[in-house]
PDB file of C-alpha atoms and ligand atoms in Angstrom:
ATOM      1  CA  MET A 215       0.000   0.000   0.000  1.00  0.00           C
ATOM      2  CA  ILE A 216       1.518   3.325  -1.068  1.00  0.00           C
ATOM      3  CA  ASP A 217       0.748   6.341   1.098  1.00  0.00           C
ATOM      4  CA  PHE A 218       0.611   9.276  -1.321  1.00  0.00           C
ATOM      5  CA  LYS A 219      -0.090  11.750   1.505  1.00  0.00           C
ATOM      6  CA  VAL A 220       3.637  11.883   2.228  1.00  0.00           C
ATOM      7  CA  ARG A 221       5.139  13.880  -0.623  1.00  0.00           C
ATOM      8  CA  TYR A 222       8.638  14.967   0.360  1.00  0.00           C
ATOM      9  CA  CYS A 223      11.753  13.272   1.653  1.00  0.00           C
ATOM     10  CA  THR A 224      12.069  13.860   5.417  1.00  0.00           C
ATOM     11  CA  ASN A 225      15.849  13.760   4.962  1.00  0.00           C
ATOM     12  CA  CYS A 226      16.412  16.233   2.067  1.00  0.00           C
ATOM     13  CA  ALA A 227      12.947  17.574   1.068  1.00  0.00           C
ATOM     14  CA  THR A 228      13.117  16.235  -2.514  1.00  0.00           C
ATOM     15  CA  PRO A 229       9.684  15.131  -3.859  1.00  0.00           C
ATOM     16  CA  LEU A 230       9.260  11.371  -3.369  1.00  0.00           C
ATOM     17  CA  ALA A 231       8.494   9.036  -6.268  1.00  0.00           C
ATOM     18  CA  PRO A 232       7.269   5.417  -6.558  1.00  0.00           C
ATOM     19  CA  ILE A 233      10.572   3.606  -7.154  1.00  0.00           C
ATOM     20  CA  GLU A 234      11.109  -0.143  -7.429  1.00  0.00           C
ATOM     21  CA  GLN A 235      14.016  -1.563  -5.456  1.00  0.00           C
ATOM     22  CA  ILE A 236      15.130  -5.072  -4.528  1.00  0.00           C
ATOM     23  CA  GLU A 237      14.311  -5.814  -0.900  1.00  0.00           C
ATOM     24  CA  ASP A 238      14.621  -9.033   1.144  1.00  0.00           C
ATOM     25  CA  SER A 239      11.281 -10.218  -0.288  1.00  0.00           C
ATOM     26  CA  GLY A 240      12.160  -9.262  -3.900  1.00  0.00           C
ATOM     27  CA  PRO A 241      11.391  -6.187  -6.023  1.00  0.00           C
ATOM     28  CA  LYS A 242       9.141  -3.722  -4.208  1.00  0.00           C
ATOM     29  CA  THR A 243       7.748  -0.354  -5.273  1.00  0.00           C
ATOM     30  CA  ARG A 244       7.585   2.222  -2.485  1.00  0.00           C
ATOM     31  CA  LEU A 245       7.784   5.975  -2.215  1.00  0.00           C
ATOM     32  CA  ARG A 246      11.517   6.679  -2.160  1.00  0.00           C
ATOM     33  CA  CYS A 247      13.723   9.727  -2.523  1.00  0.00           C
ATOM     34  CA  PRO A 248      15.363   9.909  -5.978  1.00  0.00           C
ATOM     35  CA  ALA A 249      18.107  12.145  -4.534  1.00  0.00           C
ATOM     36  CA  CYS A 250      19.274  10.442  -1.315  1.00  0.00           C
ATOM     37  CA  GLY A 251      17.562   7.035  -1.407  1.00  0.00           C
ATOM     38  CA  TRP A 252      15.403   7.563   1.710  1.00  0.00           C
ATOM     39  CA  THR A 253      12.414   5.163   1.806  1.00  0.00           C
ATOM     40  CA  HIS A 254       8.958   5.960   3.144  1.00  0.00           C
ATOM     41  CA  TRP A 255       8.181   2.565   4.700  1.00  0.00           C
ATOM     42  CA  ASN A 256       4.602   3.475   5.626  1.00  0.00           C
ATOM     43  CA  ASN A 257       4.537   1.124   8.609  1.00  0.00           C
ATOM     44  CA  PRO A 258       1.244   0.984  10.540  1.00  0.00           C
ATOM     45  CA  THR A 259       0.900   3.390  13.466  1.00  0.00           C
ATOM     46  CA  PRO A 260       0.247   1.896  16.922  1.00  0.00           C
ATOM     47  CA  VAL A 261      -3.058   3.003  18.399  1.00  0.00           C
ATOM     48  CA  LEU A 262      -4.080   2.153  21.962  1.00  0.00           C
ATOM     49  CA  ALA A 263      -7.684   1.366  22.812  1.00  0.00           C
ATOM     50  CA  ALA A 264      -9.574   0.644  26.014  1.00  0.00           C
ATOM     51  CA  VAL A 265     -12.790  -1.115  26.933  1.00  0.00           C
ATOM     52  CA  VAL A 266     -13.361   1.014  30.040  1.00  0.00           C
ATOM     53  CA  GLU A 267     -15.241  -0.782  32.809  1.00  0.00           C
ATOM     54  CA  CYS A 268     -16.375   1.566  35.589  1.00  0.00           C
ATOM     55  CA  ALA A 269     -15.652  -0.238  38.849  1.00  0.00           C
ATOM     56  CA  ASP A 270     -17.707   2.331  40.811  1.00  0.00           C
ATOM     57  CA  ARG A 271     -20.703   2.301  38.436  1.00  0.00           C
ATOM     58  CA  GLY A 272     -21.786  -1.309  38.676  1.00  0.00           C
ATOM     59  CA  GLY A 273     -19.274  -2.544  36.130  1.00  0.00           C
ATOM     60  CA  ARG A 274     -20.893  -0.654  33.288  1.00  0.00           C
ATOM     61  CA  LEU A 275     -18.788   0.125  30.221  1.00  0.00           C
ATOM     62  CA  LEU A 276     -18.027   3.688  29.187  1.00  0.00           C
ATOM     63  CA  LEU A 277     -18.250   4.303  25.453  1.00  0.00           C
ATOM     64  CA  ALA A 278     -17.759   7.767  24.016  1.00  0.00           C
ATOM     65  CA  ARG A 279     -18.648   9.664  20.878  1.00  0.00           C
ATOM     66  CA  ASN A 280     -15.884  11.590  19.187  1.00  0.00           C
ATOM     67  CA  ALA A 281     -16.817  15.226  18.533  1.00  0.00           C
ATOM     68  CA  ALA A 282     -15.482  14.893  14.958  1.00  0.00           C
ATOM     69  CA  TRP A 283     -17.891  12.072  14.012  1.00  0.00           C
ATOM     70  CA  SER A 284     -21.015  12.866  12.057  1.00  0.00           C
ATOM     71  CA  GLN A 285     -22.836   9.704  13.126  1.00  0.00           C
ATOM     72  CA  ARG A 286     -24.102   9.218  16.667  1.00  0.00           C
ATOM     73  CA  MET A 287     -21.703   6.342  17.337  1.00  0.00           C
ATOM     74  CA  PHE A 288     -20.211   5.364  20.671  1.00  0.00           C
ATOM     75  CA  ALA A 289     -16.853   3.651  20.689  1.00  0.00           C
ATOM     76  CA  LEU A 290     -13.820   2.781  22.753  1.00  0.00           C
ATOM     77  CA  ILE A 291     -11.395   5.305  24.186  1.00  0.00           C
ATOM     78  CA  THR A 292      -8.432   5.421  21.818  1.00  0.00           C
ATOM     79  CA  GLY A 293      -5.252   7.385  21.305  1.00  0.00           C
ATOM     80  CA  PHE A 294      -1.859   7.263  19.704  1.00  0.00           C
ATOM     81  CA  MET A 295       0.974   5.678  21.589  1.00  0.00           C
ATOM     82  CA  GLU A 296       3.663   8.257  22.375  1.00  0.00           C
ATOM     83  CA  ALA A 297       7.429   7.995  22.448  1.00  0.00           C
ATOM     84  CA  GLY A 298       8.870   7.085  25.840  1.00  0.00           C
ATOM     85  CA  GLU A 299       5.871   5.242  27.289  1.00  0.00           C
ATOM     86  CA  THR A 300       4.771   1.629  27.556  1.00  0.00           C
ATOM     87  CA  PRO A 301       1.435   0.659  25.976  1.00  0.00           C
ATOM     88  CA  GLN A 302       0.013   0.298  29.504  1.00  0.00           C
ATOM     89  CA  GLN A 303       1.172   3.792  30.491  1.00  0.00           C
ATOM     90  CA  GLY A 304      -0.155   5.141  27.207  1.00  0.00           C
ATOM     91  CA  ILE A 305      -3.670   3.778  27.530  1.00  0.00           C
ATOM     92  CA  ALA A 306      -3.896   4.807  31.217  1.00  0.00           C
ATOM     93  CA  ARG A 307      -2.849   8.318  30.111  1.00  0.00           C
ATOM     94  CA  GLU A 308      -5.409   8.388  27.291  1.00  0.00           C
ATOM     95  CA  VAL A 309      -8.249   7.244  29.576  1.00  0.00           C
ATOM     96  CA  ALA A 310      -7.280   9.919  32.130  1.00  0.00           C
ATOM     97  CA  GLU A 311      -6.936  12.670  29.497  1.00  0.00           C
ATOM     98  CA  GLU A 312     -10.171  11.859  27.696  1.00  0.00           C
ATOM     99  CA  THR A 313     -12.456  10.937  30.615  1.00  0.00           C
ATOM    100  CA  SER A 314     -10.510  11.945  33.787  1.00  0.00           C
ATOM    101  CA  LEU A 315     -11.093   8.396  35.078  1.00  0.00           C
ATOM    102  CA  GLN A 316      -8.279   6.729  37.015  1.00  0.00           C
ATOM    103  CA  VAL A 317      -7.218   3.310  35.663  1.00  0.00           C
ATOM    104  CA  ASN A 318      -6.688   0.720  38.401  1.00  0.00           C
ATOM    105  CA  ALA A 319      -5.944  -2.393  36.353  1.00  0.00           C
ATOM    106  CA  LEU A 320      -5.245  -3.244  32.716  1.00  0.00           C
ATOM    107  CA  THR A 321      -5.568  -6.543  30.872  1.00  0.00           C
ATOM    108  CA  LEU A 322      -4.568  -7.000  27.253  1.00  0.00           C
ATOM    109  CA  ILE A 323      -7.545  -8.061  25.108  1.00  0.00           C
ATOM    110  CA  GLY A 324      -5.611  -8.426  21.866  1.00  0.00           C
ATOM    111  CA  VAL A 325      -3.946  -6.783  18.895  1.00  0.00           C
ATOM    112  CA  TYR A 326      -6.020  -5.923  15.804  1.00  0.00           C
ATOM    113  CA  ASP A 327      -5.314  -4.605  12.334  1.00  0.00           C
ATOM    114  CA  PHE A 328      -7.136  -1.538  11.039  1.00  0.00           C
ATOM    115  CA  GLN A 329      -5.855  -1.443   7.483  1.00  0.00           C
ATOM    116  CA  ARG A 330      -8.091   1.345   6.200  1.00  0.00           C
ATOM    117  CA  MET A 331      -6.238   3.763   8.519  1.00  0.00           C
ATOM    118  CA  ASN A 332      -2.916   1.849   8.365  1.00  0.00           C
ATOM    119  CA  GLN A 333      -3.056   1.376  12.129  1.00  0.00           C
ATOM    120  CA  ILE A 334      -2.389  -1.488  14.491  1.00  0.00           C
ATOM    121  CA  ILE A 335      -4.698  -1.439  17.504  1.00  0.00           C
ATOM    122  CA  ILE A 336      -3.492  -2.643  20.898  1.00  0.00           C
ATOM    123  CA  ALA A 337      -6.655  -3.103  22.942  1.00  0.00           C
ATOM    124  CA  TYR A 338      -6.928  -3.339  26.728  1.00  0.00           C
ATOM    125  CA  HIS A 339      -9.649  -3.865  29.237  1.00  0.00           C
ATOM    126  CA  ALA A 340      -9.283  -0.996  31.732  1.00  0.00           C
ATOM    127  CA  LEU A 341     -10.875  -1.177  35.160  1.00  0.00           C
ATOM    128  CA  ALA A 342     -11.351   2.477  36.086  1.00  0.00           C
ATOM    129  CA  GLN A 343     -13.066   4.728  38.582  1.00  0.00           C
ATOM    130  CA  GLY A 344     -13.601   8.361  39.451  1.00  0.00           C
ATOM    131  CA  GLU A 345     -15.503  11.387  38.276  1.00  0.00           C
ATOM    132  CA  ILE A 346     -16.145  11.518  34.510  1.00  0.00           C
ATOM    133  CA  ARG A 347     -15.127  14.735  32.767  1.00  0.00           C
ATOM    134  CA  LEU A 348     -14.745  14.483  29.000  1.00  0.00           C
ATOM    135  CA  SER A 349     -12.015  16.201  27.024  1.00  0.00           C
ATOM    136  CA  PRO A 350     -13.156  18.528  24.212  1.00  0.00           C
ATOM    137  CA  GLU A 351     -12.299  15.733  21.724  1.00  0.00           C
ATOM    138  CA  LEU A 352     -15.303  13.784  23.010  1.00  0.00           C
ATOM    139  CA  ALA A 353     -18.843  15.059  22.594  1.00  0.00           C
ATOM    140  CA  GLU A 354     -20.672  12.678  24.961  1.00  0.00           C
ATOM    141  CA  TYR A 355     -20.450   9.323  26.677  1.00  0.00           C
ATOM    142  CA  LYS A 356     -22.833   6.522  27.536  1.00  0.00           C
ATOM    143  CA  LEU A 357     -22.654   3.784  30.144  1.00  0.00           C
ATOM    144  CA  PHE A 358     -23.723   0.329  28.975  1.00  0.00           C
ATOM    145  CA  ALA A 359     -24.270  -2.909  30.826  1.00  0.00           C
ATOM    146  CA  PRO A 360     -21.984  -5.425  29.064  1.00  0.00           C
ATOM    147  CA  ALA A 361     -25.009  -7.440  27.909  1.00  0.00           C
ATOM    148  CA  ASP A 362     -26.487  -4.364  26.159  1.00  0.00           C
ATOM    149  CA  VAL A 363     -23.474  -2.987  24.305  1.00  0.00           C
ATOM    150  CA  ARG A 364     -23.272  -3.312  20.503  1.00  0.00           C
ATOM    151  CA  CYS A 365     -20.077  -3.979  18.540  1.00  0.00           C
ATOM    152  CA  TRP A 366     -19.028  -2.764  15.090  1.00  0.00           C
ATOM    153  CA  ARG A 367     -17.092  -4.498  12.325  1.00  0.00           C
ATOM    154  CA  ALA A 368     -13.731  -2.739  12.570  1.00  0.00           C
ATOM    155  CA  GLY A 369     -10.604  -3.099  14.729  1.00  0.00           C
ATOM    156  CA  THR A 370     -11.826  -1.709  18.056  1.00  0.00           C
ATOM    157  CA  GLY A 371     -15.262  -3.302  17.595  1.00  0.00           C
ATOM    158  CA  TYR A 372     -13.658  -6.730  17.300  1.00  0.00           C
ATOM    159  CA  ALA A 373     -11.683  -6.012  20.471  1.00  0.00           C
ATOM    160  CA  LEU A 374     -14.910  -5.196  22.313  1.00  0.00           C
ATOM    161  CA  ALA A 375     -16.490  -8.391  20.924  1.00  0.00           C
ATOM    162  CA  ASP A 376     -13.564 -10.522  22.105  1.00  0.00           C
ATOM    163  CA  TRP A 377     -13.764  -9.014  25.584  1.00  0.00           C
ATOM    164  CA  LEU A 378     -17.545  -9.622  25.747  1.00  0.00           C
ATOM    165  CA  ARG A 379     -17.021 -13.281  24.751  1.00  0.00           C
ATOM    166  CA  SER A 380     -14.403 -13.616  27.512  1.00  0.00           C
ATOM    167  CA  ARG A 381     -17.135 -12.541  29.976  1.00  0.00           C
ATOM    168  CA  GLY A 382     -19.709 -14.936  28.563  1.00  0.00           C
ATOM    169  CA  HIS A 383     -21.684 -12.441  26.445  1.00  0.00           C
ATOM    170  CA  GLU A 384     -22.277 -13.287  22.785  1.00  0.00           C
ATOM    171  CA  PRO A 385     -21.518  -9.986  20.987  1.00  0.00           C
ATOM    172  CA  GLN A 386     -24.234  -8.289  18.934  1.00  0.00           C
ATOM    173  CA  PHE A 387     -23.011  -6.291  15.933  1.00  0.00           C
ATOM    174  CA  ILE A 388     -24.400  -3.160  14.321  1.00  0.00           C
ATOM    175  CA  GLU A 389     -23.548  -2.586  10.692  1.00  0.00           C
ATOM    176  CA  LEU A 390     -22.399   1.063  10.676  1.00  0.00           C
ATOM    177  CA  PRO A 391     -18.715   1.241  11.571  1.00  0.00           C
ATOM    178  CA  PRO A 392     -17.272   4.307  13.313  1.00  0.00           C
ATOM    179  CA  SER A 393     -14.096   5.865  11.992  1.00  0.00           C
ATOM    180  CA  ALA A 394     -11.864   4.197  14.577  1.00  0.00           C
TER     181      ALA A 394
HETATM  182 ZN1  LIG B 872      16.096  12.601   0.180  1.00  0.00          ZN
END
């Protein structure tokens, strides 16, 4: 997959071009710099996600709607992993920044591809508590009993489905996917 959004070499600012080169797996066309040979590898970006279970609200799950979404969809708390943090630190930070909830315990649910956005999703179950105050990125939240929550057919939705199965709930899917 070639990412044509990146147009210039980050090394020397020459416009990139699709150039075939022999790699370990054979000839491969990627965006490369014709001047200095720099390659835009276009590796997937790690995104952290959390199924947030509110320990002080009867074990209900917090799903939130991103302010940038046009549809009224509720989804997991997500954020980009930052340099200098572990995935566990990163998702605890994202949950705190986006909801102000304090994470008490994290369990890895799984790792999921999200190829449309060229992301790899590392999904945790987060047991959290505290007062809920949303960041401006989030428009609203809803609390769901695990048996009532609906999943969607994209990376984070599959993570939610896997977690529900681990708790003995057969996941129900809706057909409109959110953007993350
Ligand atoms: Zn260059």
